[in-house]
Amino acid sequence: MIRVLIVDDSLVQSELLKSLLESDAEIHVVGVARNGEEGVKQALALKPDLITMDIRMPGLDGFEATRRIMQDQPTPIVVVSSSVQTPDLQITFNAIKAGALDVIEKPSIATGGNYEAIRERLITTVKAMAEVKVIRRRPVRPLGSPTYSPPTQISRQPIAVVAMGASTGGPAALNTVLKSLPRDFPAPIVIVQHMAAGFIQGLIQWLQIESNLPIKLAQHRQTVQPGEVYVAPDDQHLYFASRGTLAVNTDPPVSHVRPSATVLFNSVAAVYGAAAAGVILTGMGEDGASGLEAMHRHGAVTFAQDEATCVIYGMPRVAANLGAVDQLLSIDSIGAALVAVTRSPE
């Protein structure tokens, strides 16, 4: 039985959430907190397996409540939000940075035809996230910049593009990587991040706060530029139609997801061959693994986030098992690795 604590100031929303969660026989709601302060107290007292966290609440908001819980009683937290307004999105992604695992759309009676799909995503996410082993988050003194020592390699082509794929835990991982890259990073970066509908633009705005590089929502027939970052839009596959030109489509999901990192990686393998670097980050499932293997087979440099720093070591594990990964690296080392491999050979 998965024991869940709901933190939400709306009586109607919390009762709806409770009803949806308990429609699954494996989930039991052990408490409902009406604000962040009460949520922190109940997390300590009840020690639930998982917490669903609202964002905008009187007094202590979802970010501050998440930060305190992750310091005092580390617990898997899923942000449940209905808002795509900029201030609330800022709080949402700050909560993820503080240790929340994922963000999903808040169910609503007004959801209409998507109601059952949202219910299924809610239950699936809660079951998966309840299994994650979270760690205590204490404020720490910043360390020096991570370094990366590439293995001895034969001569290679210059890297013309970097492709990245991420799912659960990806926003915080992407933030760590992107903020470590210099303003003069010499290649375009193209990203697929699995995200609840309506939150991608907020993710881009949040990532931009700490990134030295401009981050954009990818567009159909867009020409990529060195030192710019392009993120796949909601519910559309992103791929390279030709060298330097992105495209999107609504073809069927691949590995049960759209956008799919495998679609992006396969296109990079076909268009760029060895003149590319591929990165697969934390996430559930297997998306991106076969695509990274295609990149590896075509001579690209490939990295994956290691198990120790992944929220969920799913996608990287499958990629590693396929022999698609040149190196498994901690999330703090991936940025330095990308700088090293994109540096012009001397």
GROMACS .gro file of C-alpha atoms in nm:
model
  346
    1MET     CA    1   0.000   0.000   0.000
    2ILE     CA    2   0.133   0.344  -0.098
    3ARG     CA    3   0.065   0.601   0.174
    4VAL     CA    4   0.010   0.950   0.028
    5LEU     CA    5  -0.008   1.293   0.192
    6ILE     CA    6  -0.197   1.560  -0.005
    7VAL     CA    7  -0.091   1.923   0.045
    8ASP     CA    8  -0.350   2.157  -0.112
    9ASP     CA    9  -0.537   2.456   0.026
   10SER     CA   10  -0.850   2.387  -0.183
   11LEU     CA   11  -1.102   2.155  -0.017
   12VAL     CA   12  -1.262   2.073  -0.353
   13GLN     CA   13  -0.930   1.996  -0.522
   14SER     CA   14  -0.793   1.789  -0.236
   15GLU     CA   15  -1.113   1.583  -0.216
   16LEU     CA   16  -1.103   1.524  -0.592
   17LEU     CA   17  -0.738   1.427  -0.572
   18LYS     CA   18  -0.809   1.192  -0.281
   19SER     CA   19  -1.095   1.028  -0.470
   20LEU     CA   20  -0.883   0.976  -0.780
   21LEU     CA   21  -0.585   0.837  -0.591
   22GLU     CA   22  -0.795   0.598  -0.383
   23SER     CA   23  -0.972   0.470  -0.694
   24ASP     CA   24  -0.661   0.253  -0.714
   25ALA     CA   25  -0.657  -0.020  -0.452
   26GLU     CA   26  -0.282   0.019  -0.396
   27ILE     CA   27  -0.301   0.384  -0.285
   28HIS     CA   28  -0.423   0.519   0.050
   29VAL     CA   29  -0.437   0.889   0.141
   30VAL     CA   30  -0.315   0.915   0.501
   31GLY     CA   31  -0.356   1.290   0.542
   32VAL     CA   32  -0.461   1.619   0.382
   33ALA     CA   33  -0.276   1.940   0.470
   34ARG     CA   34  -0.436   2.277   0.392
   35ASN     CA   35  -0.114   2.478   0.361
   36GLY     CA   36   0.260   2.437   0.334
   37GLU     CA   37   0.328   2.474   0.707
   38GLU     CA   38   0.078   2.201   0.788
   39GLY     CA   39   0.226   1.990   0.511
   40VAL     CA   40   0.572   2.008   0.667
   41LYS     CA   41   0.433   1.906   1.006
   42GLN     CA   42   0.229   1.618   0.866
   43ALA     CA   43   0.525   1.494   0.662
   44LEU     CA   44   0.724   1.465   0.984
   45ALA     CA   45   0.439   1.306   1.179
   46LEU     CA   46   0.294   1.068   0.919
   47LYS     CA   47   0.611   0.978   0.723
   48PRO     CA   48   0.415   0.911   0.401
   49ASP     CA   49   0.557   0.722   0.104
   50LEU     CA   50   0.480   1.018  -0.123
   51ILE     CA   51   0.350   1.376  -0.105
   52THR     CA   52   0.146   1.558  -0.369
   53MET     CA   53   0.226   1.929  -0.342
   54ASP     CA   54   0.015   2.225  -0.452
   55ILE     CA   55   0.213   2.537  -0.547
   56ARG     CA   56   0.019   2.851  -0.458
   57MET     CA   57  -0.099   2.835  -0.096
   58PRO     CA   58  -0.140   3.094   0.181
   59GLY     CA   59   0.168   3.137   0.397
   60LEU     CA   60   0.423   2.874   0.302
   61ASP     CA   61   0.413   2.803  -0.073
   62GLY     CA   62   0.492   2.474  -0.244
   63PHE     CA   63   0.857   2.557  -0.302
   64GLU     CA   64   0.934   2.649   0.058
   65ALA     CA   65   0.735   2.349   0.189
   66THR     CA   66   0.928   2.119  -0.047
   67ARG     CA   67   1.261   2.270   0.060
   68ARG     CA   68   1.185   2.216   0.429
   69ILE     CA   69   1.054   1.863   0.382
   70MET     CA   70   1.362   1.763   0.182
   71GLN     CA   71   1.583   1.896   0.462
   72ASP     CA   72   1.397   1.740   0.753
   73GLN     CA   73   1.203   1.437   0.627
   74PRO     CA   74   1.316   1.347   0.273
   75THR     CA   75   1.011   1.214   0.090
   76PRO     CA   76   0.921   1.169  -0.278
   77ILE     CA   77   0.724   1.481  -0.377
   78VAL     CA   78   0.517   1.530  -0.692
   79VAL     CA   79   0.404   1.884  -0.773
   80VAL     CA   80   0.039   1.889  -0.880
   81SER     CA   81  -0.035   2.219  -1.049
   82SER     CA   82  -0.311   2.361  -1.268
   83SER     CA   83  -0.141   2.691  -1.335
   84VAL     CA   84   0.074   2.781  -1.631
   85GLN     CA   85   0.106   3.142  -1.516
   86THR     CA   86   0.467   3.260  -1.498
   87PRO     CA   87   0.488   3.328  -1.120
   88ASP     CA   88   0.342   2.988  -1.036
   89LEU     CA   89   0.565   2.812  -1.289
   90GLN     CA   90   0.864   2.975  -1.123
   91ILE     CA   91   0.757   2.827  -0.788
   92THR     CA   92   0.691   2.490  -0.955
   93PHE     CA   93   1.039   2.457  -1.103
   94ASN     CA   94   1.206   2.595  -0.792
   95ALA     CA   95   1.029   2.315  -0.603
   96ILE     CA   96   1.180   2.067  -0.849
   97LYS     CA   97   1.522   2.221  -0.793
   98ALA     CA   98   1.463   2.179  -0.418
   99GLY     CA   99   1.399   1.808  -0.462
  100ALA     CA  100   1.048   1.750  -0.599
  101LEU     CA  101   1.058   1.468  -0.852
  102ASP     CA  102   0.800   1.561  -1.112
  103VAL     CA  103   0.518   1.797  -1.206
  104ILE     CA  104   0.179   1.682  -1.331
  105GLU     CA  105  -0.140   1.858  -1.429
  106LYS     CA  106  -0.394   1.899  -1.150
  107PRO     CA  107  -0.715   1.703  -1.222
  108SER     CA  108  -1.030   1.909  -1.259
  109ILE     CA  109  -1.395   1.840  -1.323
  110ALA     CA  110  -1.362   2.082  -1.614
  111THR     CA  111  -1.088   1.872  -1.774
  112GLY     CA  112  -1.347   1.703  -1.994
  113GLY     CA  113  -1.226   1.433  -2.232
  114ASN     CA  114  -0.875   1.436  -2.084
  115TYR     CA  115  -1.000   1.348  -1.735
  116GLU     CA  116  -0.928   0.975  -1.756
  117ALA     CA  117  -0.588   1.034  -1.915
  118ILE     CA  118  -0.494   1.273  -1.634
  119ARG     CA  119  -0.617   1.022  -1.374
  120GLU     CA  120  -0.404   0.747  -1.528
  121ARG     CA  121  -0.098   0.972  -1.542
  122LEU     CA  122  -0.153   1.076  -1.180
  123ILE     CA  123  -0.175   0.718  -1.054
  124THR     CA  124   0.112   0.594  -1.271
  125THR     CA  125   0.334   0.881  -1.156
  126VAL     CA  126   0.249   0.834  -0.788
  127LYS     CA  127   0.325   0.461  -0.805
  128ALA     CA  128   0.657   0.517  -0.982
  129MET     CA  129   0.773   0.810  -0.771
  130ALA     CA  130   0.686   0.636  -0.443
  131GLU     CA  131   0.967   0.390  -0.522
  132VAL     CA  132   1.234   0.658  -0.563
  133LYS     CA  133   1.496   0.675  -0.289
  134VAL     CA  134   1.531   1.044  -0.213
  135ILE     CA  135   1.813   1.202  -0.016
  136ARG     CA  136   1.828   1.478   0.239
  137ARG     CA  137   1.881   1.821   0.083
  138ARG     CA  138   2.096   2.047   0.299
  139PRO     CA  139   2.229   2.386   0.188
  140VAL     CA  140   2.590   2.330   0.092
  141ARG     CA  141   2.886   2.552   0.022
  142PRO     CA  142   2.957   2.558  -0.354
  143LEU     CA  143   3.256   2.351  -0.460
  144GLY     CA  144   3.498   2.430  -0.738
  145SER     CA  145   3.397   2.377  -1.098
  146PRO     CA  146   3.384   2.008  -1.195
  147THR     CA  147   3.650   1.891  -1.434
  148TYR     CA  148   3.642   1.621  -1.699
  149SER     CA  149   3.925   1.411  -1.834
  150PRO     CA  150   3.828   1.252  -2.166
  151PRO     CA  151   3.960   0.907  -2.245
  152THR     CA  152   4.232   0.879  -2.505
  153GLN     CA  153   4.058   0.897  -2.841
  154ILE     CA  154   4.156   0.867  -3.200
  155SER     CA  155   4.109   1.179  -3.411
  156ARG     CA  156   3.741   1.267  -3.447
  157GLN     CA  157   3.523   1.505  -3.638
  158PRO     CA  158   3.440   1.840  -3.479
  159ILE     CA  159   3.111   1.824  -3.287
  160ALA     CA  160   2.847   2.018  -3.482
  161VAL     CA  161   2.547   1.948  -3.256
  162VAL     CA  162   2.459   1.820  -2.908
  163ALA     CA  163   2.136   1.623  -2.857
  164MET     CA  164   1.996   1.554  -2.510
  165GLY     CA  165   1.704   1.351  -2.376
  166ALA     CA  166   1.556   1.350  -2.025
  167SER     CA  167   1.244   1.251  -1.835
  168THR     CA  168   1.177   1.223  -1.460
  169GLY     CA  169   1.423   1.443  -1.274
  170GLY     CA  170   1.526   1.603  -1.601
  171PRO     CA  171   1.450   1.969  -1.529
  172ALA     CA  172   1.695   1.987  -1.239
  173ALA     CA  173   1.951   1.781  -1.432
  174LEU     CA  174   1.921   2.004  -1.738
  175ASN     CA  175   1.960   2.311  -1.519
  176THR     CA  176   2.283   2.170  -1.376
  177VAL     CA  177   2.425   2.097  -1.721
  178LEU     CA  178   2.316   2.414  -1.900
  179LYS     CA  179   2.428   2.658  -1.632
  180SER     CA  180   2.778   2.508  -1.650
  181LEU     CA  181   2.822   2.584  -2.020
  182PRO     CA  182   3.005   2.902  -2.128
  183ARG     CA  183   2.855   3.179  -2.342
  184ASP     CA  184   3.083   3.082  -2.630
  185PHE     CA  185   2.973   2.715  -2.638
  186PRO     CA  186   3.042   2.625  -3.001
  187ALA     CA  187   2.750   2.396  -3.092
  188PRO     CA  188   2.370   2.412  -3.089
  189ILE     CA  189   2.200   2.199  -2.823
  190VAL     CA  190   1.868   2.027  -2.894
  191ILE     CA  191   1.665   1.881  -2.605
  192VAL     CA  192   1.372   1.647  -2.558
  193GLN     CA  193   1.230   1.665  -2.204
  194HIS     CA  194   0.920   1.466  -2.115
  195MET     CA  195   0.688   1.713  -1.940
  196ALA     CA  196   0.320   1.752  -1.857
  197ALA     CA  197   0.130   1.953  -2.118
  198GLY     CA  198   0.147   2.327  -2.067
  199PHE     CA  199   0.470   2.336  -1.868
  200ILE     CA  200   0.741   2.342  -2.137
  201GLN     CA  201   0.743   2.720  -2.180
  202GLY     CA  202   0.771   2.758  -1.804
  203LEU     CA  203   1.061   2.512  -1.803
  204ILE     CA  204   1.239   2.718  -2.067
  205GLN     CA  205   1.189   3.040  -1.871
  206TRP     CA  206   1.316   2.874  -1.554
  207LEU     CA  207   1.623   2.722  -1.722
  208GLN     CA  208   1.704   3.059  -1.876
  209ILE     CA  209   1.749   3.218  -1.533
  210GLU     CA  210   2.082   3.044  -1.470
  211SER     CA  211   2.191   2.959  -1.823
  212ASN     CA  212   2.451   3.160  -2.015
  213LEU     CA  213   2.297   3.039  -2.342
  214PRO     CA  214   1.969   3.150  -2.502
  215ILE     CA  215   1.702   2.880  -2.465
  216LYS     CA  216   1.417   2.862  -2.715
  217LEU     CA  217   1.109   2.657  -2.791
  218ALA     CA  218   1.195   2.466  -3.108
  219GLN     CA  219   0.998   2.557  -3.421
  220HIS     CA  220   0.928   2.374  -3.745
  221ARG     CA  221   1.189   2.449  -4.012
  222GLN     CA  222   1.403   2.640  -3.763
  223THR     CA  223   1.772   2.688  -3.841
  224VAL     CA  224   1.989   2.609  -3.539
  225GLN     CA  225   2.275   2.834  -3.434
  226PRO     CA  226   2.592   2.761  -3.231
  227GLY     CA  227   2.554   2.836  -2.862
  228GLU     CA  228   2.173   2.824  -2.865
  229VAL     CA  229   1.946   2.570  -2.694
  230TYR     CA  230   1.626   2.436  -2.853
  231VAL     CA  231   1.362   2.247  -2.651
  232ALA     CA  232   1.098   2.021  -2.808
  233PRO     CA  233   0.742   2.159  -2.789
  234ASP     CA  234   0.448   1.988  -2.620
  235ASP     CA  235   0.324   1.667  -2.779
  236GLN     CA  236   0.537   1.691  -3.095
  237HIS     CA  237   0.838   1.493  -3.207
  238LEU     CA  238   1.146   1.706  -3.276
  239TYR     CA  239   1.406   1.598  -3.529
  240PHE     CA  240   1.658   1.720  -3.785
  241ALA     CA  241   1.511   1.733  -4.136
  242SER     CA  242   1.856   1.819  -4.270
  243ARG     CA  243   2.186   1.949  -4.138
  244GLY     CA  244   2.113   2.261  -3.934
  245THR     CA  245   1.735   2.251  -3.982
  246LEU     CA  246   1.486   2.128  -3.722
  247ALA     CA  247   1.138   1.996  -3.788
  248VAL     CA  248   0.844   1.879  -3.578
  249ASN     CA  249   0.559   1.637  -3.642
  250THR     CA  250   0.274   1.459  -3.467
  251ASP     CA  251   0.362   1.105  -3.574
  252PRO     CA  252   0.257   0.833  -3.326
  253PRO     CA  253   0.439   0.818  -2.991
  254VAL     CA  254   0.765   0.624  -2.975
  255SER     CA  255   0.840   0.432  -2.653
  256HIS     CA  256   0.496   0.556  -2.539
  257VAL     CA  257   0.602   0.922  -2.550
  258ARG     CA  258   0.583   1.224  -2.778
  259PRO     CA  259   0.819   1.403  -2.807
  260SER     CA  260   1.063   1.113  -2.808
  261ALA     CA  261   1.436   1.137  -2.753
  262THR     CA  262   1.480   0.834  -2.977
  263VAL     CA  263   1.324   1.023  -3.270
  264LEU     CA  264   1.565   1.312  -3.213
  265PHE     CA  265   1.869   1.088  -3.166
  266ASN     CA  266   1.789   0.878  -3.475
  267SER     CA  267   1.771   1.193  -3.687
  268VAL     CA  268   2.101   1.320  -3.547
  269ALA     CA  269   2.264   0.985  -3.628
  270ALA     CA  270   2.133   0.998  -3.984
  271VAL     CA  271   2.212   1.365  -4.050
  272TYR     CA  272   2.529   1.432  -3.850
  273GLY     CA  273   2.691   1.091  -3.808
  274ALA     CA  274   3.012   1.122  -3.607
  275ALA     CA  275   2.990   1.502  -3.588
  276ALA     CA  276   2.758   1.492  -3.287
  277ALA     CA  277   2.739   1.433  -2.913
  278GLY     CA  278   2.444   1.261  -2.745
  279VAL     CA  279   2.344   1.276  -2.379
  280ILE     CA  280   2.076   1.076  -2.201
  281LEU     CA  281   1.977   1.194  -1.855
  282THR     CA  282   1.767   1.068  -1.565
  283GLY     CA  283   1.427   0.924  -1.652
  284MET     CA  284   1.181   0.641  -1.637
  285GLY     CA  285   1.147   0.391  -1.920
  286GLU     CA  286   1.362   0.335  -2.225
  287ASP     CA  287   1.308   0.637  -2.448
  288GLY     CA  288   1.627   0.755  -2.613
  289ALA     CA  289   1.823   0.436  -2.556
  290SER     CA  290   1.795   0.288  -2.904
  291GLY     CA  291   1.842   0.633  -3.058
  292LEU     CA  292   2.160   0.688  -2.859
  293GLU     CA  293   2.278   0.347  -2.976
  294ALA     CA  294   2.223   0.462  -3.336
  295MET     CA  295   2.429   0.776  -3.267
  296HIS     CA  296   2.703   0.565  -3.109
  297ARG     CA  297   2.703   0.328  -3.405
  298HIS     CA  298   2.746   0.624  -3.642
  299GLY     CA  299   3.051   0.745  -3.448
  300ALA     CA  300   2.901   1.013  -3.224
  301VAL     CA  301   3.033   1.078  -2.873
  302THR     CA  302   2.777   0.956  -2.618
  303PHE     CA  303   2.729   1.018  -2.247
  304ALA     CA  304   2.472   0.911  -1.990
  305GLN     CA  305   2.402   1.025  -1.636
  306ASP     CA  306   2.528   0.777  -1.379
  307GLU     CA  307   2.306   0.587  -1.137
  308ALA     CA  308   2.432   0.770  -0.830
  309THR     CA  309   2.305   1.109  -0.951
  310CYS     CA  310   1.989   0.999  -1.137
  311VAL     CA  311   1.646   1.045  -0.983
  312ILE     CA  312   1.548   0.736  -1.182
  313TYR     CA  313   1.819   0.530  -1.349
  314GLY     CA  314   1.592   0.401  -1.624
  315MET     CA  315   1.671   0.553  -1.963
  316PRO     CA  316   2.048   0.568  -1.893
  317ARG     CA  317   2.049   0.208  -1.771
  318VAL     CA  318   1.884   0.079  -2.088
  319ALA     CA  319   2.121   0.283  -2.304
  320ALA     CA  320   2.424   0.153  -2.114
  321ASN     CA  321   2.298  -0.205  -2.144
  322LEU     CA  322   2.271  -0.158  -2.521
  323GLY     CA  323   2.637  -0.054  -2.535
  324ALA     CA  324   2.531   0.293  -2.649
  325VAL     CA  325   2.724   0.493  -2.389
  326ASP     CA  326   3.089   0.595  -2.415
  327GLN     CA  327   3.092   0.718  -2.055
  328LEU     CA  328   2.860   0.725  -1.755
  329LEU     CA  329   2.913   1.055  -1.574
  330SER     CA  330   2.779   1.234  -1.268
  331ILE     CA  331   2.540   1.515  -1.353
  332ASP     CA  332   2.798   1.768  -1.231
  333SER     CA  333   3.053   1.640  -1.485
  334ILE     CA  334   2.840   1.632  -1.799
  335GLY     CA  335   2.871   2.004  -1.875
  336ALA     CA  336   3.249   1.988  -1.851
  337ALA     CA  337   3.247   1.680  -2.074
  338LEU     CA  338   3.046   1.864  -2.340
  339VAL     CA  339   3.285   2.159  -2.325
  340ALA     CA  340   3.579   1.921  -2.366
  341VAL     CA  341   3.445   1.726  -2.663
  342THR     CA  342   3.322   2.033  -2.851
  343ARG     CA  343   3.652   2.214  -2.813
  344SER     CA  344   3.830   2.244  -3.147
  345PRO     CA  345   4.103   1.980  -3.177
  346GLU     CA  346   4.444   2.138  -3.146
   0.00000   0.00000   0.00000
